[in-house]
Amino acid sequence: MERLETFPCEPQPQLATVPDWFATLAREAEQHPRGKAGVAERIGVTRAYVARVMTHNIPLASVSPRFVERVVDSYGGWDCPHTRAHIPARGCRACAAKTYESLSFAEVDQWRACQGCPHNLLRQPQALAAAAAA
């Protein structure tokens, strides 16, 4: 019987994926007339920090979560399924976080739509916890 020689599988190189927030940051820095300085001013950090993040002097895994949140809040957003208008992530989160008692009569329909919306970032941890418990 012929013996086959086996070789250990060589790991395939993994392509590094760029997070959405980083792609957004790079796009906005390129499009802004003042470049990185304009983006830094808008999100409330120093130009040096933006430059260090963009040149990978700070590894993406080590970037401050607060910085990522600021980028997403300033430039992120989506089309609201209820109003059919583009809203920033900060506005979406603010609407969903209100308590029912604090709403005006005009805000009730929007708030109810937010509670079941897939974009509701405040609802996601609860959904994950419920799925893990099941």
Coordinates of N, CA, C and O in Angstrom, one line a residue:
M1 N 0.8 -1.2 0.0 CA 0.0 0.0 0.0 C 0.9 1.2 0.0 O 1.9 1.3 0.7
E2 N 0.5 2.2 -0.8 CA 1.3 3.4 -1.0 C 1.0 4.4 0.2 O -0.1 4.6 0.5
R3 N 2.0 4.9 0.8 CA 1.9 5.8 1.9 C 1.9 7.2 1.4 O 2.7 7.7 0.7
L4 N 0.8 8.0 1.8 CA 0.7 9.4 1.4 C 1.3 10.2 2.5 O 1.1 10.0 3.7
E5 N 2.1 11.1 2.0 CA 2.7 12.1 3.0 C 1.8 13.2 3.2 O 1.2 13.8 2.3
T6 N 1.5 13.6 4.5 CA 0.6 14.7 4.8 C 1.4 15.9 5.2 O 2.5 15.8 5.8
F7 N 0.9 17.0 4.8 CA 1.6 18.3 5.1 C 0.6 19.1 5.9 O -0.6 19.0 5.7
P8 N 1.1 19.8 6.9 CA 0.1 20.6 7.7 C -0.4 21.7 6.8 O 0.2 22.2 5.9
C9 N -1.7 22.0 7.0 CA -2.3 23.1 6.2 C -1.7 24.4 6.5 O -1.5 24.7 7.7
E10 N -1.3 25.1 5.5 CA -0.8 26.4 5.7 C -1.9 27.4 5.9 O -2.9 27.3 5.1
P11 N -1.8 28.2 6.8 CA -2.9 29.2 7.0 C -3.0 30.2 5.8 O -1.9 30.6 5.3
Q12 N -4.2 30.4 5.4 CA -4.4 31.4 4.4 C -4.3 32.8 4.9 O -4.8 33.0 6.0
P13 N -3.7 33.7 4.2 CA -3.6 35.0 4.7 C -5.0 35.7 4.8 O -5.8 35.5 3.9
Q14 N -5.3 36.3 5.9 CA -6.6 36.9 6.1 C -6.5 38.4 5.6 O -5.5 39.1 6.0
L15 N -7.5 38.7 4.9 CA -7.5 40.1 4.5 C -8.1 40.9 5.6 O -9.2 40.6 6.2
A16 N -7.4 42.0 6.0 CA -7.9 42.8 7.1 C -9.1 43.7 6.6 O -9.0 44.3 5.5
T17 N -10.1 43.6 7.3 CA -11.3 44.4 7.0 C -11.2 45.8 7.7 O -10.8 45.8 8.8
V18 N -11.6 46.8 6.9 CA -11.5 48.1 7.5 C -12.9 48.4 8.1 O -13.9 48.2 7.4
P19 N -13.0 48.8 9.4 CA -14.3 49.1 10.0 C -15.0 50.3 9.2 O -14.3 51.1 8.6
D20 N -16.3 50.2 9.3 CA -17.1 51.3 8.6 C -16.7 52.7 9.1 O -16.6 53.6 8.3
W21 N -16.5 52.8 10.4 CA -16.2 54.1 10.9 C -14.9 54.7 10.4 O -14.8 55.9 10.2
F22 N -13.9 53.8 10.2 CA -12.6 54.2 9.7 C -12.8 54.6 8.2 O -12.2 55.6 7.8
A23 N -13.5 53.9 7.4 CA -13.8 54.3 6.0 C -14.5 55.6 5.9 O -14.1 56.5 5.1
T24 N -15.4 55.8 6.8 CA -16.1 57.1 6.9 C -15.2 58.2 7.3 O -15.2 59.3 6.7
L25 N -14.3 58.0 8.2 CA -13.4 59.0 8.7 C -12.4 59.4 7.5 O -12.2 60.6 7.3
A26 N -11.9 58.4 6.8 CA -11.0 58.6 5.7 C -11.7 59.4 4.6 O -11.1 60.3 4.0
R27 N -12.9 59.0 4.3 CA -13.7 59.7 3.2 C -13.9 61.1 3.6 O -13.7 62.0 2.7
E28 N -14.4 61.4 4.8 CA -14.7 62.8 5.2 C -13.4 63.6 5.3 O -13.5 64.8 4.9
A29 N -12.3 63.1 5.7 CA -11.0 63.8 5.7 C -10.6 64.2 4.3 O -10.0 65.3 4.1
E30 N -10.8 63.3 3.4 CA -10.5 63.6 2.0 C -11.4 64.6 1.4 O -10.9 65.5 0.6
Q31 N -12.6 64.6 1.7 CA -13.6 65.5 1.1 C -13.7 66.9 1.8 O -14.1 67.9 1.2
H32 N -13.3 67.0 3.1 CA -13.4 68.2 3.8 C -12.3 69.2 3.3 O -11.2 68.8 3.0
P33 N -12.7 70.5 3.1 CA -11.7 71.5 2.5 C -10.5 71.6 3.4 O -9.4 71.9 2.9
R34 N -10.7 71.5 4.8 CA -9.5 71.6 5.7 C -8.9 70.3 6.0 O -8.0 70.2 6.9
G35 N -9.4 69.2 5.4 CA -8.8 67.9 5.6 C -9.0 67.4 7.0 O -10.1 67.5 7.6
K36 N -8.0 66.8 7.6 CA -8.0 66.2 8.9 C -8.3 67.2 10.0 O -9.0 66.9 11.0
A37 N -7.9 68.5 9.8 CA -8.1 69.5 10.8 C -9.6 69.8 10.9 O -10.2 70.0 11.9
G38 N -10.3 69.8 9.7 CA -11.7 70.1 9.7 C -12.5 69.0 10.3 O -13.5 69.2 11.1
V39 N -12.1 67.7 10.1 CA -12.8 66.6 10.7 C -12.6 66.6 12.2 O -13.5 66.4 12.9
A40 N -11.3 66.9 12.6 CA -11.0 66.9 14.0 C -11.9 68.0 14.7 O -12.4 67.7 15.8
E41 N -12.0 69.1 14.1 CA -12.8 70.2 14.7 C -14.2 69.8 14.9 O -14.9 70.0 15.9
R42 N -14.8 69.1 13.9 CA -16.2 68.7 13.9 C -16.5 67.7 14.9 O -17.5 67.7 15.6
I43 N -15.6 66.7 15.1 CA -15.8 65.7 16.1 C -15.3 66.0 17.5 O -15.5 65.2 18.4
G44 N -14.5 67.1 17.6 CA -14.1 67.5 18.9 C -12.9 66.9 19.5 O -12.8 66.6 20.7
V45 N -11.9 66.6 18.6 CA -10.6 66.0 19.0 C -9.5 66.8 18.3 O -9.8 67.7 17.5
T46 N -8.3 66.5 18.7 CA -7.2 67.2 18.0 C -6.9 66.6 16.7 O -7.2 65.4 16.4
R47 N -6.3 67.4 15.8 CA -5.9 67.0 14.5 C -4.9 65.9 14.6 O -4.9 65.0 13.8
A48 N -4.0 66.0 15.6 CA -2.9 65.0 15.7 C -3.5 63.6 16.0 O -3.0 62.6 15.5
Y49 N -4.6 63.6 16.8 CA -5.2 62.3 17.1 C -5.8 61.7 15.8 O -5.7 60.5 15.6
V50 N -6.5 62.5 15.1 CA -7.1 62.0 13.8 C -6.0 61.5 12.9 O -6.1 60.4 12.3
A51 N -4.9 62.2 12.8 CA -3.8 61.8 11.9 C -3.2 60.5 12.4 O -2.9 59.6 11.6
R52 N -3.0 60.3 13.7 CA -2.4 59.1 14.2 C -3.3 57.9 13.9 O -2.9 56.8 13.6
V53 N -4.6 58.1 14.1 CA -5.6 57.0 13.8 C -5.5 56.7 12.3 O -5.5 55.5 11.9
M54 N -5.5 57.7 11.4 CA -5.6 57.4 10.0 C -4.3 56.8 9.4 O -4.3 56.1 8.4
T55 N -3.2 57.1 10.1 CA -1.9 56.5 9.6 C -1.6 55.2 10.4 O -0.5 54.7 10.2
H56 N -2.5 54.7 11.2 CA -2.4 53.5 11.9 C -1.2 53.5 13.0 O -0.7 52.5 13.3
N57 N -0.8 54.7 13.4 CA 0.1 54.8 14.5 C -0.6 54.3 15.8 O 0.1 53.9 16.7
I58 N -1.9 54.5 15.8 CA -2.7 53.9 16.9 C -3.4 52.7 16.2 O -4.2 52.9 15.3
P59 N -3.2 51.5 16.6 CA -3.9 50.4 16.0 C -5.4 50.5 16.1 O -5.9 51.0 17.1
L60 N -6.1 50.1 15.1 CA -7.6 50.3 15.1 C -8.2 49.6 16.3 O -9.2 50.1 16.8
A61 N -7.7 48.5 16.8 CA -8.2 47.8 18.0 C -8.0 48.6 19.2 O -8.7 48.4 20.2
S62 N -7.1 49.6 19.2 CA -6.8 50.4 20.4 C -7.3 51.8 20.4 O -7.1 52.5 21.3
V63 N -8.1 52.1 19.3 CA -8.7 53.4 19.2 C -9.7 53.6 20.3 O -10.5 52.6 20.5
S64 N -9.8 54.7 20.9 CA -10.7 55.0 22.0 C -12.2 54.8 21.5 O -12.6 55.3 20.4
P65 N -13.0 54.0 22.3 CA -14.4 53.9 21.9 C -15.1 55.2 21.8 O -16.0 55.4 21.0
R66 N -14.7 56.1 22.6 CA -15.3 57.5 22.6 C -15.1 58.2 21.2 O -15.9 58.8 20.7
F67 N -13.9 58.0 20.7 CA -13.5 58.5 19.4 C -14.4 57.9 18.3 O -14.9 58.6 17.5
V68 N -14.5 56.6 18.4 CA -15.4 55.9 17.4 C -16.8 56.4 17.5 O -17.4 56.7 16.5
E69 N -17.3 56.6 18.7 CA -18.6 57.1 18.9 C -18.8 58.5 18.3 O -19.8 58.8 17.7
R70 N -17.8 59.3 18.5 CA -17.9 60.7 17.9 C -17.9 60.7 16.4 O -18.6 61.4 15.8
V71 N -17.1 59.8 15.8 CA -17.1 59.7 14.3 C -18.5 59.2 13.8 O -19.1 59.8 12.9
V72 N -19.0 58.2 14.5 CA -20.3 57.7 14.1 C -21.4 58.7 14.3 O -22.3 58.9 13.4
D73 N -21.4 59.4 15.4 CA -22.4 60.4 15.7 C -22.3 61.6 14.8 O -23.3 62.1 14.4
S74 N -21.1 62.0 14.4 CA -20.9 63.1 13.5 C -21.2 62.8 12.0 O -21.8 63.7 11.3
Y75 N -20.8 61.7 11.6 CA -20.9 61.4 10.2 C -21.9 60.2 9.8 O -22.2 60.0 8.7
G76 N -22.2 59.4 10.8 CA -23.0 58.2 10.6 C -24.5 58.6 10.6 O -24.9 59.7 11.0
G77 N -25.3 57.7 10.2 CA -26.7 57.9 10.2 C -27.4 57.0 9.2 O -26.7 56.2 8.5
W78 N -28.7 57.1 9.1 CA -29.4 56.2 8.1 C -30.7 56.8 7.8 O -31.1 57.8 8.4
D79 N -31.4 56.2 6.9 CA -32.8 56.7 6.6 C -33.7 56.0 7.6 O -33.8 54.8 7.7
C80 N -34.5 56.9 8.3 CA -35.4 56.4 9.3 C -36.6 55.8 8.6 O -37.2 56.4 7.7
P81 N -36.9 54.5 8.9 CA -38.1 53.9 8.3 C -39.4 54.5 8.6 O -40.3 54.4 7.8
H82 N -39.5 55.2 9.7 CA -40.7 55.9 10.1 C -40.9 57.2 9.4 O -42.0 57.4 8.8
T83 N -39.9 58.1 9.4 CA -40.1 59.4 8.8 C -39.6 59.4 7.4 O -39.9 60.4 6.7
R84 N -38.9 58.4 6.9 CA -38.3 58.3 5.6 C -37.4 59.5 5.3 O -37.3 60.0 4.2
A85 N -36.7 59.9 6.3 CA -35.7 61.0 6.2 C -34.4 60.5 6.8 O -34.4 59.7 7.6
H86 N -33.3 61.1 6.3 CA -32.0 60.8 6.8 C -31.8 61.5 8.1 O -32.0 62.7 8.2
I87 N -31.4 60.7 9.2 CA -31.2 61.2 10.5 C -29.8 60.8 11.0 O -29.4 59.7 10.7
P88 N -29.2 61.6 11.8 CA -27.9 61.2 12.3 C -28.1 60.2 13.5 O -29.2 60.1 14.1
A89 N -27.1 59.4 13.7 CA -27.2 58.4 14.8 C -27.5 59.0 16.1 O -28.3 58.4 16.9
R90 N -27.0 60.1 16.4 CA -27.2 60.8 17.7 C -28.7 61.2 17.8 O -29.3 61.0 18.9
G91 N -29.3 61.6 16.8 CA -30.7 62.0 16.8 C -31.6 60.7 17.0 O -32.6 60.8 17.8
C92 N -31.2 59.7 16.4 CA -31.9 58.4 16.5 C -31.9 57.9 17.9 O -32.9 57.5 18.5
R93 N -30.7 57.9 18.5 CA -30.5 57.4 19.8 C -31.2 58.3 20.8 O -31.8 57.8 21.8
A94 N -31.2 59.6 20.6 CA -31.9 60.5 21.5 C -33.4 60.3 21.5 O -34.0 60.3 22.6
C95 N -34.0 60.0 20.4 CA -35.4 59.8 20.3 C -35.8 58.4 21.0 O -36.7 58.4 21.7
A96 N -35.0 57.4 20.7 CA -35.3 56.1 21.3 C -35.1 56.0 22.8 O -35.7 55.2 23.5
A97 N -34.2 56.9 23.3 CA -33.8 56.8 24.7 C -34.8 57.6 25.6 O -34.8 57.4 26.8
K98 N -35.7 58.4 25.0 CA -36.7 59.1 25.8 C -37.6 58.1 26.5 O -37.9 57.1 26.1
T99 N -38.1 58.6 27.7 CA -39.2 57.8 28.4 C -40.5 58.2 27.8 O -40.7 59.4 27.4
Y100 N -41.5 57.4 28.0 CA -42.8 57.7 27.5 C -43.4 58.9 28.1 O -44.0 59.7 27.5
E101 N -43.1 59.1 29.4 CA -43.6 60.2 30.2 C -43.1 61.5 29.7 O -43.7 62.6 29.9
S102 N -41.9 61.5 29.1 CA -41.3 62.8 28.7 C -41.7 63.2 27.3 O -41.3 64.3 26.8
L103 N -42.5 62.5 26.6 CA -42.9 62.8 25.2 C -44.0 63.7 25.1 O -44.9 63.8 26.0
S104 N -44.0 64.5 24.1 CA -45.2 65.3 23.8 C -46.1 64.5 22.9 O -45.7 63.4 22.4
F105 N -47.3 64.9 22.7 CA -48.3 64.2 22.0 C -47.8 63.9 20.5 O -48.0 62.8 20.0
A106 N -47.1 64.9 20.0 CA -46.6 64.8 18.6 C -45.5 63.8 18.4 O -45.2 63.3 17.3
E107 N -44.8 63.5 19.5 CA -43.6 62.6 19.5 C -43.9 61.1 19.7 O -43.1 60.2 19.5
V108 N -45.2 60.8 20.1 CA -45.5 59.4 20.5 C -45.4 58.4 19.4 O -44.8 57.4 19.5
D109 N -45.9 58.8 18.2 CA -45.8 57.8 17.1 C -44.4 57.5 16.7 O -44.0 56.4 16.4
Q110 N -43.5 58.6 16.7 CA -42.1 58.4 16.3 C -41.5 57.5 17.4 O -40.7 56.6 17.1
W111 N -41.7 57.7 18.6 CA -41.1 57.0 19.7 C -41.5 55.5 19.6 O -40.7 54.6 19.8
R112 N -42.8 55.2 19.4 CA -43.3 53.8 19.2 C -42.6 53.1 18.1 O -42.2 52.0 18.2
A113 N -42.4 53.8 17.0 CA -41.7 53.2 15.8 C -40.3 53.0 16.2 O -39.7 51.9 15.8
C114 N -39.6 53.8 17.0 CA -38.2 53.6 17.4 C -38.1 52.4 18.2 O -37.0 51.7 18.2
Q115 N -39.0 52.0 19.1 CA -38.9 50.9 20.0 C -38.7 49.6 19.3 O -38.1 48.7 19.7
G116 N -39.3 49.5 18.1 CA -39.2 48.2 17.3 C -38.3 48.3 16.1 O -38.2 47.4 15.3
C117 N -37.6 49.4 16.0 CA -36.7 49.7 14.8 C -35.4 48.9 14.8 O -34.8 48.8 15.9
P118 N -35.0 48.3 13.7 CA -33.7 47.6 13.7 C -32.5 48.6 13.9 O -31.4 48.1 14.3
H119 N -32.7 49.8 13.7 CA -31.6 50.8 13.9 C -31.4 51.2 15.3 O -30.5 51.9 15.7
N120 N -32.4 50.9 16.2 CA -32.4 51.3 17.6 C -31.2 50.6 18.3 O -31.2 49.4 18.6
L121 N -30.1 51.4 18.5 CA -28.9 50.8 19.1 C -29.1 50.5 20.6 O -28.4 49.7 21.2
L122 N -30.1 51.1 21.2 CA -30.4 50.8 22.6 C -31.1 49.5 22.8 O -31.1 48.9 23.9
R123 N -31.8 49.1 21.8 CA -32.5 47.8 21.9 C -31.7 46.6 21.6 O -32.0 45.5 22.0
Q124 N -30.6 46.7 20.9 CA -29.8 45.6 20.5 C -29.2 44.8 21.6 O -29.2 43.6 21.5
P125 N -28.6 45.4 22.7 CA -28.1 44.5 23.8 C -29.2 43.7 24.4 O -29.0 42.5 24.8
Q126 N -30.4 44.2 24.5 CA -31.5 43.4 25.1 C -31.9 42.2 24.2 O -32.1 41.1 24.6
A127 N -31.9 42.5 22.9 CA -32.2 41.4 21.9 C -31.1 40.3 22.0 O -31.4 39.1 21.9
L128 N -29.8 40.7 22.1 CA -28.8 39.7 22.2 C -28.8 38.9 23.5 O -28.6 37.7 23.5
A129 N -29.2 39.6 24.6 CA -29.3 38.9 25.9 C -30.5 37.9 25.8 O -30.4 36.8 26.4
A130 N -31.6 38.3 25.2 CA -32.7 37.4 25.1 C -32.4 36.2 24.2 O -32.8 35.1 24.6
A131 N -31.7 36.4 23.2 CA -31.3 35.3 22.3 C -30.3 34.3 23.0 O -30.4 33.1 22.8
A132 N -29.4 34.9 23.8 CA -28.5 34.1 24.6 C -29.2 33.3 25.7 O -28.8 32.1 25.9
A133 N -30.2 33.8 26.3 CA -30.9 33.1 27.3 C -31.8 32.0 26.8 O -32.1 31.0 27.5
A134 N -32.2 32.1 25.5 CA -33.1 31.1 24.9 C -32.4 29.8 24.5 O -31.2 29.6 24.5

